[in-house]
Short mmCIF file of C-alpha atoms in Angstrom, two decimals:
data_model
loop_
_atom_site.label_atom_id
_atom_site.label_comp_id
_atom_site.label_asym_id
_atom_site.label_seq_id
_atom_site.Cartn_x
_atom_site.Cartn_y
_atom_site.Cartn_z
CA MET A 1 -12.10 22.40 9.80
CA GLU A 2 -15.41 23.98 8.81
CA LYS A 3 -13.63 25.77 5.95
CA ILE A 4 -12.74 22.47 4.29
CA GLN A 5 -15.02 21.94 1.31
CA HIS A 6 -16.41 18.53 0.38
CA LYS A 7 -17.67 17.30 -2.96
CA THR A 8 -18.37 14.10 -4.84
CA MET A 9 -16.80 13.64 -8.25
CA LYS A 10 -17.13 10.98 -10.94
CA VAL A 11 -13.68 9.58 -11.67
CA ASN A 12 -12.67 6.40 -13.46
CA GLY A 13 -16.21 5.02 -13.26
CA ILE A 14 -16.74 5.55 -9.52
CA SER A 15 -18.01 8.32 -7.25
CA MET A 16 -15.18 9.79 -5.19
CA HIS A 17 -15.46 11.96 -2.10
CA VAL A 18 -12.90 14.76 -2.11
CA ALA A 19 -11.99 17.22 0.65
CA GLU A 20 -10.32 20.44 -0.38
CA ILE A 21 -9.15 23.76 1.05
CA GLY A 22 -7.01 26.66 -0.11
CA GLU A 23 -5.77 28.23 -3.31
CA GLY A 24 -2.38 28.02 -4.97
CA PRO A 25 -0.07 25.18 -6.02
CA PRO A 26 -1.96 21.90 -5.52
CA VAL A 27 -0.93 19.25 -2.99
CA LEU A 28 -2.54 15.81 -3.25
CA PHE A 29 -2.72 13.86 0.03
CA VAL A 30 -3.15 10.06 -0.15
CA HIS A 31 -4.24 8.24 3.03
CA GLY A 32 -3.64 4.72 4.29
CA PHE A 33 -5.42 2.07 6.39
CA PRO A 34 -7.40 2.24 8.58
CA GLU A 35 -7.72 5.90 7.68
CA LEU A 36 -9.59 8.39 5.51
CA TRP A 37 -9.08 11.85 4.03
CA TYR A 38 -9.47 13.03 7.65
CA THR A 39 -6.03 11.75 8.57
CA TRP A 40 -4.63 14.79 6.73
CA ARG A 41 -6.70 17.40 8.61
CA HIS A 42 -3.66 19.06 10.22
CA GLN A 43 -1.63 19.12 7.03
CA MET A 44 -4.52 20.45 4.93
CA LEU A 45 -5.14 23.39 7.24
CA PHE A 46 -1.43 24.19 7.51
CA MET A 47 -0.61 23.98 3.81
CA SER A 48 -3.66 26.02 2.85
CA SER A 49 -2.52 28.70 5.31
CA LYS A 50 0.82 28.76 3.46
CA GLY A 51 -0.73 29.43 0.08
CA TYR A 52 -1.26 25.89 -1.21
CA ARG A 53 -4.38 24.08 -2.42
CA ALA A 54 -4.79 20.95 -0.30
CA ILE A 55 -6.73 18.05 -1.86
CA ALA A 56 -7.48 14.83 0.04
CA PRO A 57 -9.80 12.15 -1.37
CA ASP A 58 -11.23 9.11 0.30
CA LEU A 59 -9.62 6.37 -1.79
CA ARG A 60 -11.67 3.78 -3.63
CA GLY A 61 -13.41 1.56 -1.06
CA PHE A 62 -12.92 3.97 1.84
CA GLY A 63 -15.28 6.36 3.61
CA ASP A 64 -17.66 8.20 1.32
CA THR A 65 -16.04 7.01 -1.91
CA GLU A 66 -17.66 4.19 -3.84
CA ALA A 67 -16.50 0.65 -3.08
CA PRO A 68 -16.70 -1.73 -6.08
CA PRO A 69 -17.65 -5.21 -4.85
CA SER A 70 -15.00 -7.25 -6.65
CA SER A 71 -11.55 -7.62 -5.10
CA THR A 72 -10.12 -7.47 -8.62
CA SER A 73 -11.09 -3.79 -8.82
CA TYR A 74 -8.44 -2.63 -6.33
CA THR A 75 -5.15 -3.03 -8.17
CA ALA A 76 -2.51 -0.31 -8.29
CA PHE A 77 -3.73 0.47 -11.81
CA HIS A 78 -7.25 1.11 -10.52
CA ILE A 79 -6.18 3.31 -7.60
CA VAL A 80 -3.59 5.28 -9.57
CA GLY A 81 -6.14 5.58 -12.36
CA ASP A 82 -8.61 7.11 -9.92
CA LEU A 83 -6.06 9.71 -8.84
CA VAL A 84 -4.96 10.61 -12.36
CA CYS A 85 -8.60 10.98 -13.39
CA LEU A 86 -9.17 13.14 -10.31
CA LEU A 87 -6.33 15.45 -11.35
CA ASP A 88 -7.77 15.61 -14.86
CA SER A 89 -11.24 16.42 -13.53
CA LEU A 90 -9.77 19.19 -11.39
CA GLY A 91 -7.83 20.55 -14.38
CA LEU A 92 -4.46 19.91 -12.72
CA ASP A 93 -1.45 18.99 -14.81
CA LYS A 94 1.09 18.44 -12.00
CA VAL A 95 0.80 18.30 -8.23
CA TYR A 96 2.90 17.93 -5.12
CA LEU A 97 2.20 14.53 -3.57
CA VAL A 98 2.08 13.33 0.05
CA GLY A 99 1.43 9.71 1.06
CA HIS A 100 1.32 7.51 4.14
CA ASP A 101 0.92 3.75 4.69
CA TRP A 102 -1.12 2.37 1.76
CA GLY A 103 -1.14 5.94 0.51
CA ALA A 104 2.65 5.73 0.41
CA ILE A 105 2.49 2.54 -1.66
CA ILE A 106 0.00 4.14 -4.04
CA SER A 107 2.15 7.28 -4.22
CA TRP A 108 5.18 5.19 -5.23
CA TYR A 109 3.07 3.57 -7.93
CA LEU A 110 1.77 6.95 -9.09
CA CYS A 111 5.34 8.23 -9.42
CA LEU A 112 6.36 5.01 -11.16
CA PHE A 113 3.52 5.09 -13.70
CA ARG A 114 3.08 8.84 -14.20
CA PRO A 115 6.10 10.83 -13.02
CA ASP A 116 5.05 13.54 -15.45
CA ARG A 117 2.16 14.42 -13.11
CA ILE A 118 4.25 14.84 -9.91
CA LYS A 119 6.42 17.80 -8.94
CA ALA A 120 7.82 16.27 -5.74
CA LEU A 121 6.85 13.64 -3.18
CA VAL A 122 6.88 13.48 0.61
CA ASN A 123 6.25 9.86 1.57
CA MET A 124 5.86 8.34 5.01
CA SER A 125 6.29 4.92 6.64
CA VAL A 126 6.58 2.60 3.62
CA VAL A 127 9.81 2.61 1.59
CA TYR A 128 9.97 1.99 -2.14
CA LYS A 129 11.44 -1.41 -2.86
CA PRO A 130 11.93 -2.76 -6.38
CA ARG A 131 9.90 -5.69 -7.63
CA THR A 132 11.50 -9.04 -6.86
CA PRO A 133 10.85 -11.32 -9.85
CA SER A 134 11.72 -14.53 -8.00
CA ILE A 135 9.09 -14.44 -5.24
CA LYS A 136 5.56 -13.12 -4.84
CA PRO A 137 4.90 -10.65 -1.99
CA LEU A 138 2.51 -12.88 -0.03
CA GLU A 139 4.87 -15.84 -0.15
CA CYS A 140 7.62 -13.60 1.19
CA MET A 141 5.40 -12.33 4.01
CA ARG A 142 4.34 -15.84 4.99
CA GLN A 143 7.97 -16.92 5.13
CA LEU A 144 8.79 -13.97 7.39
CA TYR A 145 5.77 -13.92 9.71
CA GLY A 146 3.50 -16.95 9.16
CA ASP A 147 -0.18 -17.24 8.31
CA ASP A 148 -1.30 -15.19 11.33
CA PHE A 149 0.42 -12.06 9.98
CA TYR A 150 -2.34 -9.50 9.44
CA VAL A 151 -1.69 -9.09 5.69
CA CYS A 152 -1.90 -12.85 5.21
CA ARG A 153 -5.03 -13.08 7.33
CA PHE A 154 -6.72 -10.31 5.32
CA GLN A 155 -6.48 -12.57 2.24
CA GLU A 156 -9.28 -14.73 3.58
CA ILE A 157 -12.59 -13.90 1.97
CA GLY A 158 -15.09 -13.03 4.69
CA TRP A 159 -12.46 -11.84 7.13
CA GLU A 160 -14.15 -8.45 7.07
CA GLU A 161 -17.08 -10.15 8.80
CA GLU A 162 -14.72 -11.25 11.58
CA PHE A 163 -13.69 -7.61 12.01
CA ALA A 164 -17.32 -6.53 12.10
CA LYS A 165 -17.86 -8.64 15.23
CA VAL A 166 -15.49 -6.36 17.17
CA ASP A 167 -16.36 -2.94 18.55
CA THR A 168 -15.20 -0.56 15.81
CA LYS A 169 -13.95 2.15 18.12
CA LYS A 170 -11.85 -0.24 20.20
CA LEU A 171 -10.53 -1.88 17.04
CA LEU A 172 -9.41 1.41 15.50
CA ALA A 173 -7.91 2.56 18.80
CA SER A 174 -5.84 -0.64 18.92
CA PHE A 175 -4.38 0.32 15.53
CA TYR A 176 -3.90 4.05 16.04
CA PHE A 177 -2.37 3.97 19.51
CA LYS A 178 -0.14 0.90 19.04
CA ARG A 179 3.40 1.53 20.30
CA ASN A 180 4.79 -1.95 19.76
CA PRO A 181 6.73 -2.20 16.47
CA ASN A 182 6.33 -5.97 16.28
CA PRO A 183 4.23 -7.23 13.34
CA PRO A 184 0.51 -7.56 14.13
CA LYS A 185 -0.69 -11.16 14.35
CA MET A 186 -4.34 -12.18 14.06
CA PRO A 187 -5.46 -15.71 14.91
CA LYS A 188 -8.39 -17.29 13.10
CA ASP A 189 -10.69 -16.66 16.07
CA PHE A 190 -9.73 -12.98 16.15
CA ALA A 191 -13.16 -11.73 17.25
CA ASN A 192 -13.15 -14.02 20.29
CA SER A 193 -9.54 -13.38 21.23
CA PHE A 194 -9.58 -9.59 20.71
CA ASN A 195 -9.39 -8.18 24.20
CA PRO A 196 -7.23 -5.04 24.25
CA PRO A 197 -6.75 -3.04 27.45
CA PRO A 198 -8.97 0.04 27.74
CA TYR A 199 -7.52 2.70 25.47
CA THR A 200 -6.37 6.08 26.69
CA LEU A 201 -6.52 8.92 24.21
CA PRO A 202 -3.04 10.30 23.55
CA SER A 203 -2.48 14.04 23.48
CA TRP A 204 -2.43 14.07 19.68
CA PHE A 205 -5.84 12.41 19.16
CA THR A 206 -9.27 13.56 20.35
CA GLN A 207 -12.48 11.71 21.04
CA ASP A 208 -14.03 13.56 18.11
CA ASP A 209 -11.28 12.21 15.86
CA LEU A 210 -11.95 8.65 16.96
CA ASP A 211 -15.70 9.12 16.66
CA TYR A 212 -15.35 10.35 13.07
CA PHE A 213 -13.20 7.44 11.92
CA ALA A 214 -15.40 4.91 13.75
CA SER A 215 -18.62 6.30 12.28
CA LYS A 216 -17.32 5.93 8.74
CA TYR A 217 -15.96 2.41 9.24
CA ARG A 218 -19.17 1.30 10.93
CA ALA A 219 -21.08 2.52 7.88
CA THR A 220 -18.85 0.98 5.22
CA GLY A 221 -17.13 -1.96 6.88
CA PHE A 222 -13.67 -3.22 5.91
CA ALA A 223 -14.23 -5.08 2.64
CA GLY A 224 -12.94 -2.23 0.46
CA PRO A 225 -9.72 -1.67 2.42
CA PHE A 226 -9.02 -5.41 2.68
CA ASN A 227 -9.14 -5.62 -1.11
CA TYR A 228 -5.98 -3.50 -1.26
CA TYR A 229 -4.17 -6.23 0.67
CA ARG A 230 -5.73 -8.87 -1.54
CA SER A 231 -4.15 -7.14 -4.54
CA PHE A 232 -0.51 -7.54 -3.44
CA ASP A 233 0.20 -10.53 -5.65
CA ARG A 234 -1.96 -9.21 -8.47
CA ASN A 235 0.01 -5.95 -8.46
CA TRP A 236 3.22 -7.99 -8.57
CA GLU A 237 1.96 -9.80 -11.68
CA LEU A 238 0.65 -6.69 -13.43
CA CYS A 239 3.80 -4.67 -12.79
CA ALA A 240 6.27 -7.10 -14.33
CA ALA A 241 6.99 -4.55 -17.06
CA TRP A 242 8.32 -2.14 -14.42
CA THR A 243 10.87 -4.60 -13.01
CA GLY A 244 14.08 -2.65 -12.44
CA SER A 245 12.37 0.75 -12.73
CA LYS A 246 13.34 3.60 -10.42
CA ILE A 247 11.40 6.52 -8.93
CA ALA A 248 12.13 9.58 -11.05
CA VAL A 249 10.82 12.48 -8.92
CA PRO A 250 12.35 14.41 -5.99
CA VAL A 251 11.55 12.66 -2.69
CA LYS A 252 11.69 13.22 1.06
CA PHE A 253 10.98 10.14 3.19
CA ILE A 254 9.84 10.30 6.83
CA VAL A 255 9.34 7.43 9.29
CA GLY A 256 9.07 6.88 13.04
CA ASP A 257 11.62 4.62 14.68
CA ILE A 258 8.89 2.53 16.34
CA ASP A 259 6.83 2.27 13.15
CA LEU A 260 6.19 -1.40 12.41
CA MET A 261 7.07 -0.75 8.74
CA TYR A 262 10.51 0.57 9.71
CA ASN A 263 11.15 -2.49 11.84
CA ILE A 264 10.55 -5.05 9.11
CA PRO A 265 13.75 -7.12 8.85
CA GLY A 266 16.21 -5.42 6.51
CA VAL A 267 14.39 -2.11 6.13
CA LYS A 268 16.66 -0.05 8.38
CA GLU A 269 19.72 -1.33 6.56
CA TYR A 270 18.06 -0.67 3.19
CA VAL A 271 17.23 2.93 4.15
CA VAL A 272 20.75 3.83 5.31
CA ASP A 273 22.67 1.86 2.66
CA ASP A 274 25.81 3.14 0.96
CA GLY A 275 24.21 3.46 -2.46
CA THR A 276 24.84 -0.07 -3.70
CA GLY A 277 21.35 -1.46 -4.02
CA GLY A 278 19.47 0.28 -1.24
CA PHE A 279 16.90 3.06 -1.01
CA LYS A 280 18.97 5.75 -2.71
CA GLU A 281 19.79 3.39 -5.55
CA TRP A 282 16.11 2.94 -6.39
CA VAL A 283 15.04 6.50 -5.57
CA PRO A 284 17.92 8.49 -7.13
CA GLN A 285 16.35 11.86 -6.27
CA LEU A 286 15.88 10.93 -2.63
CA GLU A 287 16.98 14.18 -1.01
CA GLN A 288 16.36 13.44 2.64
CA VAL A 289 15.43 10.62 5.02
CA VAL A 290 13.99 11.67 8.38
CA VAL A 291 13.73 9.08 11.17
CA MET A 292 11.75 10.54 14.08
CA GLU A 293 12.61 9.11 17.50
CA GLY A 294 9.86 7.66 19.68
CA VAL A 295 7.23 8.04 16.95
CA GLY A 296 4.88 5.29 15.79
CA HIS A 297 3.13 4.46 12.54
CA PHE A 298 0.51 7.22 12.33
CA ILE A 299 3.22 9.82 12.13
CA ASN A 300 1.36 12.69 10.45
CA GLN A 301 -1.27 12.62 13.19
CA GLU A 302 1.11 11.97 16.08
CA LYS A 303 3.55 14.75 15.13
CA PRO A 304 1.46 17.09 12.98
CA GLN A 305 3.46 20.27 13.30
CA GLU A 306 6.78 18.57 12.60
CA ILE A 307 5.31 16.83 9.56
CA ASN A 308 3.70 20.08 8.39
CA ASN A 309 7.08 21.79 8.49
CA HIS A 310 8.83 18.93 6.70
CA ILE A 311 6.26 19.00 3.90
CA TYR A 312 6.29 22.78 3.53
CA ASP A 313 10.09 23.11 3.67
CA PHE A 314 10.54 20.44 1.01
CA PHE A 315 7.90 21.63 -1.44
CA ALA A 316 9.01 25.26 -1.09
CA LYS A 317 12.23 24.27 -2.89
CA PHE A 318 10.44 23.51 -6.16
#
């Protein structure tokens, strides 16, 4: 870990923290919530040992990267713009791409907007689904899960202050170590009702790992990350011109079978469809889908060596 280099770069009008290690073909790692560049520590060390240049930024609003105050500054155009500007600043024309959670969503958008910059993609947890013109994302989520669904709750301005009332380490542990694939629900009095059982560190996560994540979230809070969720409908509006568009890069998709994203109604059927409107229809160069048994949402941390091998084996083909 001490060999990983850290720097701050000016991209797209903000200061971005970037972690980097290795030399060779570049691999861009895009993290999710509630995570940071650090979520890719295992993959960065492995890929650099295999002759690749591993690059992992803190996304806009996360960790040591600048967090613009307005929620309107967190659309897919802003985040993808940050990453394209980062590649330009690093002098990189095309990269291999790896994403997870929100990083998976952003990676789909990056491939949708700028496929010319991506050699191949390994994406985890969140499938690509085409834009549905007839219904906005938040309306769909409310119909499925109600107002207490975490994404719907995050829409409330000031909800980050509710999160700040809870012990950060316990809060993050409740996310990272969750084994229940049911959708997270958060009542209005979340801070008062939050009473998880004492967490036990799993074999794949150390106290130092938890301390690092907690220290960064204590320092920055959750306003930046929540603004990604507050951009769902705005992204839907802005991306109307891409209605019906498909992902035009080679893809491997990996998910755990107890990942909450895999257990959203209809997702399993969509992933294994017969090619008439499902995942393969919208990602024509989808070369492989890997469903890992007994694995939760934070798959690249829970099963690092398996994920390392999947990434390396796929990118080595190109």
